[in-house]
Amino acid sequence: MTEQPAPSAHCTSQPGGGTAGLASAGPADRLRSRYGHPVGWQPPEWNDTLDLMLRHRSTRRYLDKHVPEETLRTVIAAAQSAPTSSNQQIISALAIRDQAKKDAVAEIGGPFQKHIKHAPVLVIWLIDFSRAKHLADEAQRDPVGLDYLDIALVGACDAGIHAQNALVAAQSLGLGGVYLGSVRNDSEKLAEVLDLPSDVIPFVGMELGYPDPDEEAGIKPRLPQESFLHIDAYDADAVPEQIRVYEETLAEYYRDYDMDPSWGRRLVSRLGEKATFATQRHRLADFLRSRGLGLK
């Protein structure tokens, strides 16, 4: 998540949810921006929620404007309204305004994450087993479920679902934000910086603030639906051609940047040895075990 968004020649900035041309843009315009080209279908109906979601973009520059506590709490209420597996609610959120802590998180993220320092609010989504362990201790029961991989995946899934609810709610209130996988660059150090209990695991970060309208950031096209959506059976034959189409779309999107425009090369590079061992993320399983998870 170190990549900076590229400007789009077809978009102008809007606060609170992204750039997608004029405020009056219709579904065809939103879909064209999202996929980088016109699509051969139209939504049966359109509403403000769909418009907000399809014009999403990441925000990394913010106005020097305070995010009121009531606004933050409303965003968190929206997050808590998300589904949670079996109502276990094994996640929490840590909102950070303290500048020293934001600076420390930015340092963990690395040189491309300096924007963390300038975000009015930083939220760290936590996989939180403290309540479950407390209840198990009271009941004198052994929480053997913590010995298995599934519970870690449940926590990660719930954290992602809740965080996305929060981001959509924030954008509906005029805020912007960006996810921060970089907080996992050194999970052990992050847990120390945040003074987290041993049964609480930092999983993903999120900046929130009022977007700077001068930030040049467009809507990054996604994979063609022909490559993403499979109906009744997985269509492996469509993958190579749709990758080629997507490569062409992103090459145009990144045309003004001195960087490799190939999505495929970027993806393979991210999975390569250099990127894998550039941070402490390859030690994440060891960190999870140190927090009491078995991962069997």
Coordinates of C-alpha atoms in Angstrom, one line a residue:
M1 CA 0.0 0.0 0.0
T2 CA 2.8 2.3 -0.7
E3 CA 1.7 3.2 -4.2
Q4 CA 0.5 6.8 -4.7
P5 CA -2.7 7.4 -6.7
A6 CA -2.3 8.7 -10.2
P7 CA -4.3 11.7 -11.6
S8 CA -7.0 11.0 -14.1
A9 CA -7.4 13.4 -17.0
H10 CA -11.1 12.7 -17.0
C11 CA -11.8 13.5 -13.4
T12 CA -12.0 16.5 -11.1
S13 CA -11.8 16.3 -7.3
Q14 CA -14.7 16.0 -5.0
P15 CA -14.6 16.0 -1.3
G16 CA -15.9 13.0 0.7
G17 CA -15.7 10.1 -1.6
G18 CA -13.5 10.6 -4.5
T19 CA -13.2 11.9 -8.0
A20 CA -15.5 10.9 -10.8
G21 CA -16.1 13.9 -13.0
L22 CA -19.1 16.2 -12.3
A23 CA -21.2 15.8 -9.3
S24 CA -24.1 15.1 -11.6
A25 CA -22.4 12.1 -13.2
G26 CA -24.7 9.2 -13.8
P27 CA -24.2 5.4 -13.5
A28 CA -22.6 5.1 -16.9
D29 CA -20.0 7.7 -16.0
R30 CA -19.3 6.1 -12.7
L31 CA -18.9 2.6 -14.3
R32 CA -16.7 4.0 -17.0
S33 CA -14.4 5.6 -14.4
R34 CA -14.4 2.4 -12.3
Y35 CA -13.4 0.1 -15.1
G36 CA -11.5 2.5 -17.3
H37 CA -13.8 2.0 -20.3
P38 CA -17.6 1.8 -21.0
V39 CA -19.4 -1.3 -19.9
G40 CA -22.1 -3.1 -21.8
W41 CA -24.7 -3.1 -19.0
Q42 CA -26.4 -0.6 -16.7
P43 CA -27.7 -0.8 -13.2
P44 CA -31.5 -1.3 -13.0
E45 CA -31.7 1.7 -10.7
W46 CA -29.3 4.2 -9.1
N47 CA -29.0 5.8 -5.7
D48 CA -26.7 7.9 -3.6
T49 CA -25.2 4.8 -1.9
L50 CA -24.1 3.2 -5.2
D51 CA -22.8 6.6 -6.4
L52 CA -20.7 7.0 -3.3
M53 CA -19.3 3.5 -3.5
L54 CA -18.4 3.6 -7.2
R55 CA -16.6 6.9 -6.9
H56 CA -14.4 5.7 -4.0
R57 CA -10.8 6.7 -4.1
S58 CA -8.0 6.7 -1.5
T59 CA -7.2 10.0 0.2
R60 CA -3.8 10.8 1.4
R61 CA -3.9 14.6 1.7
Y62 CA -6.2 16.4 4.2
L63 CA -7.3 19.8 5.1
D64 CA -6.1 21.1 8.5
K65 CA -9.6 20.6 9.9
H66 CA -10.5 18.8 13.1
V67 CA -12.7 15.7 12.9
P68 CA -15.3 16.2 15.6
E69 CA -15.7 13.4 18.2
E70 CA -19.4 13.0 17.3
T71 CA -18.4 12.4 13.7
L72 CA -15.8 9.8 14.7
R73 CA -18.3 8.1 17.0
T74 CA -20.9 8.0 14.2
V75 CA -18.4 6.4 11.9
I76 CA -17.6 3.8 14.5
A77 CA -21.4 3.2 15.1
A78 CA -21.7 2.4 11.4
A79 CA -18.7 0.0 11.7
Q80 CA -20.3 -1.8 14.6
S81 CA -23.5 -2.2 12.6
A82 CA -21.6 -4.5 10.2
P83 CA -22.1 -8.3 10.4
T84 CA -19.8 -10.2 12.8
S85 CA -19.3 -13.9 12.8
S86 CA -21.7 -15.6 15.2
N87 CA -21.9 -12.3 17.1
Q88 CA -18.5 -13.0 18.6
Q89 CA -17.4 -9.4 18.1
I90 CA -13.7 -10.2 18.4
I91 CA -12.5 -6.9 17.1
S92 CA -12.0 -3.4 18.4
A93 CA -10.9 0.0 17.0
L94 CA -8.2 2.3 18.4
A95 CA -8.6 5.9 17.3
I96 CA -5.3 7.9 17.5
R97 CA -5.0 11.7 17.4
D98 CA -1.8 11.9 19.4
Q99 CA 0.9 13.2 17.1
A100 CA 3.8 11.2 18.6
K101 CA 1.9 8.0 18.1
K102 CA 1.0 8.9 14.5
D103 CA 4.6 9.7 13.8
A104 CA 5.7 6.3 15.2
V105 CA 3.1 4.4 13.1
A106 CA 4.4 6.3 10.0
E107 CA 7.9 5.3 10.9
I108 CA 6.8 1.6 11.0
G109 CA 5.1 2.1 7.7
G110 CA 8.2 3.3 5.9
P111 CA 9.2 6.2 3.7
F112 CA 6.1 6.1 1.5
Q113 CA 3.8 6.4 4.5
K114 CA 4.6 9.9 5.7
H115 CA 1.0 11.0 5.0
I116 CA 0.1 9.1 8.2
K117 CA 1.6 12.0 10.2
H118 CA -0.8 14.5 8.7
A119 CA -4.0 12.6 9.0
P120 CA -6.3 14.1 11.6
V121 CA -7.4 10.7 12.8
L122 CA -5.7 7.3 12.5
V123 CA -7.8 4.2 13.3
I124 CA -6.1 0.9 14.0
W125 CA -8.5 -2.0 13.6
L126 CA -7.7 -4.7 16.2
I127 CA -8.4 -8.4 16.4
D128 CA -9.3 -8.5 20.1
F129 CA -9.6 -11.7 22.1
S130 CA -9.4 -9.9 25.5
R131 CA -13.2 -10.2 26.1
A132 CA -13.4 -13.8 25.0
K133 CA -10.5 -14.8 27.3
H134 CA -12.0 -12.9 30.2
L135 CA -15.2 -14.8 29.8
A136 CA -13.5 -18.1 29.4
D137 CA -11.5 -17.5 32.6
E138 CA -14.6 -16.6 34.5
A139 CA -16.3 -19.8 33.2
Q140 CA -13.2 -21.8 33.9
R141 CA -13.3 -23.0 30.3
D142 CA -10.4 -23.7 28.0
P143 CA -10.8 -21.6 24.8
V144 CA -9.4 -24.3 22.5
G145 CA -10.7 -22.5 19.4
L146 CA -7.8 -20.1 19.8
D147 CA -5.4 -22.9 18.9
Y148 CA -6.7 -23.0 15.3
L149 CA -6.3 -20.9 12.2
D150 CA -10.0 -20.3 11.6
I151 CA -10.4 -17.9 14.6
A152 CA -7.6 -15.7 13.2
L153 CA -9.3 -15.6 9.8
V154 CA -12.6 -14.8 11.5
G155 CA -11.0 -11.9 13.2
A156 CA -9.3 -10.6 10.1
C157 CA -12.5 -11.0 8.1
D158 CA -14.6 -9.1 10.7
A159 CA -12.0 -6.4 10.9
G160 CA -12.1 -5.8 7.1
I161 CA -15.9 -5.8 7.1
H162 CA -16.2 -3.3 9.9
A163 CA -13.5 -1.1 8.5
Q164 CA -15.2 -0.9 5.1
N165 CA -18.5 0.1 6.8
A166 CA -16.6 2.8 8.6
L167 CA -15.0 4.1 5.4
V168 CA -18.2 4.3 3.5
A169 CA -19.9 6.0 6.4
A170 CA -17.0 8.5 6.7
Q171 CA -17.2 9.3 3.0
S172 CA -20.9 9.9 3.3
L173 CA -20.1 12.5 5.9
G174 CA -17.6 14.3 3.7
L175 CA -14.5 12.6 4.9
G176 CA -11.9 10.6 3.0
G177 CA -9.4 8.0 4.0
V178 CA -7.0 5.2 3.0
Y179 CA -6.3 1.8 4.3
L180 CA -2.9 1.1 5.8
G181 CA -1.6 -2.4 5.4
S182 CA 1.8 -0.9 6.2
V183 CA 1.0 -1.2 9.9
R184 CA 1.8 -4.9 9.6
N185 CA 5.3 -4.0 8.5
D186 CA 6.4 -4.6 12.1
S187 CA 3.4 -5.8 14.1
E188 CA 5.5 -6.5 17.2
K189 CA 6.8 -2.9 17.2
L190 CA 3.4 -1.5 16.5
A191 CA 1.8 -3.4 19.4
E192 CA 4.6 -2.0 21.6
V193 CA 4.1 1.6 20.4
L194 CA 0.3 1.3 21.0
D195 CA 0.8 -0.5 24.4
L196 CA -1.6 -3.2 23.4
P197 CA -2.5 -6.1 25.7
S198 CA -1.1 -9.5 24.8
D199 CA -4.4 -10.8 23.5
V200 CA -5.0 -7.8 21.2
I201 CA -3.6 -7.8 17.6
P202 CA -3.3 -4.8 15.4
F203 CA -4.4 -5.8 11.9
V204 CA -5.1 -2.9 9.6
G205 CA -4.9 0.9 9.8
M206 CA -7.1 3.6 8.3
E207 CA -6.6 7.4 7.9
L208 CA -9.6 9.7 8.2
G209 CA -9.9 13.4 7.5
Y210 CA -11.4 16.0 5.3
P211 CA -9.9 15.6 1.8
D212 CA -7.7 18.3 0.4
P213 CA -9.5 19.2 -2.9
D214 CA -6.2 20.0 -4.5
E215 CA -5.0 16.4 -4.2
E216 CA -4.6 15.0 -7.7
A217 CA -6.1 11.6 -7.4
G218 CA -8.4 9.8 -9.7
I219 CA -10.4 6.6 -9.6
K220 CA -8.1 3.6 -10.1
P221 CA -9.7 1.2 -12.6
R222 CA -10.4 -2.3 -11.4
L223 CA -10.2 -5.6 -13.2
P224 CA -12.8 -6.2 -15.9
Q225 CA -15.9 -8.0 -14.5
E226 CA -15.3 -10.7 -17.1
S227 CA -12.2 -11.6 -15.2
F228 CA -13.6 -11.0 -11.7
L229 CA -17.2 -12.3 -11.8
H230 CA -17.8 -16.0 -12.5
I231 CA -21.3 -17.4 -12.7
D232 CA -22.0 -21.0 -11.8
A233 CA -18.4 -22.1 -12.9
Y234 CA -15.0 -20.6 -12.8
D235 CA -13.9 -19.4 -16.3
A236 CA -10.2 -19.9 -16.4
D237 CA -10.1 -19.4 -20.2
A238 CA -11.1 -15.7 -19.8
V239 CA -8.2 -14.8 -17.5
P240 CA -5.3 -14.2 -19.9
E241 CA -7.3 -12.0 -22.3
Q242 CA -8.8 -9.9 -19.5
I243 CA -5.4 -9.4 -17.9
R244 CA -4.2 -8.1 -21.2
V245 CA -7.2 -5.7 -21.4
Y246 CA -6.5 -4.5 -17.8
E247 CA -2.8 -4.0 -18.4
E248 CA -3.7 -1.6 -21.3
T249 CA -6.2 0.3 -19.1
L250 CA -3.7 0.8 -16.2
A251 CA -0.9 1.7 -18.6
E252 CA -3.1 4.6 -19.7
Y253 CA -4.0 5.5 -16.1
Y254 CA -0.3 5.6 -15.1
R255 CA 0.9 7.4 -18.3
D256 CA 2.0 10.5 -16.5
Y257 CA 4.0 8.6 -13.9
D258 CA 7.6 7.5 -14.1
M259 CA 6.8 4.0 -12.8
D260 CA 6.2 0.6 -14.2
P261 CA 2.6 0.7 -15.6
S262 CA 2.3 -3.1 -15.7
W263 CA -0.2 -4.5 -13.1
G264 CA 1.1 -8.0 -13.7
R265 CA 4.8 -7.1 -13.0
R266 CA 3.7 -5.2 -9.9
L267 CA 1.7 -8.1 -8.6
V268 CA 4.5 -10.6 -9.2
S269 CA 7.1 -8.2 -7.7
R270 CA 4.9 -7.9 -4.5
L271 CA 5.1 -11.7 -4.2
G272 CA 8.8 -11.9 -4.9
E273 CA 11.6 -12.5 -2.4
K274 CA 12.7 -8.9 -2.2
A275 CA 9.3 -7.5 -1.3
T276 CA 8.5 -10.5 1.0
F277 CA 11.5 -9.9 3.2
A278 CA 11.7 -6.1 3.0
T279 CA 9.7 -5.8 6.2
Q280 CA 8.8 -8.0 9.1
R281 CA 5.5 -9.2 7.5
H282 CA 6.9 -12.6 6.9
R283 CA 7.1 -13.0 10.7
L284 CA 3.4 -12.3 11.1
A285 CA 2.6 -16.0 12.0
D286 CA 5.2 -15.9 14.7
F287 CA 3.7 -12.7 16.0
L288 CA 0.2 -14.2 16.1
R289 CA 1.4 -17.2 18.0
S290 CA 3.1 -14.9 20.5
R291 CA -0.3 -13.3 21.1
G292 CA -1.9 -16.6 22.0
L293 CA -3.1 -18.1 18.6
G294 CA -2.2 -21.6 17.6
L295 CA -2.8 -21.4 13.8
K296 CA -3.1 -25.2 13.6

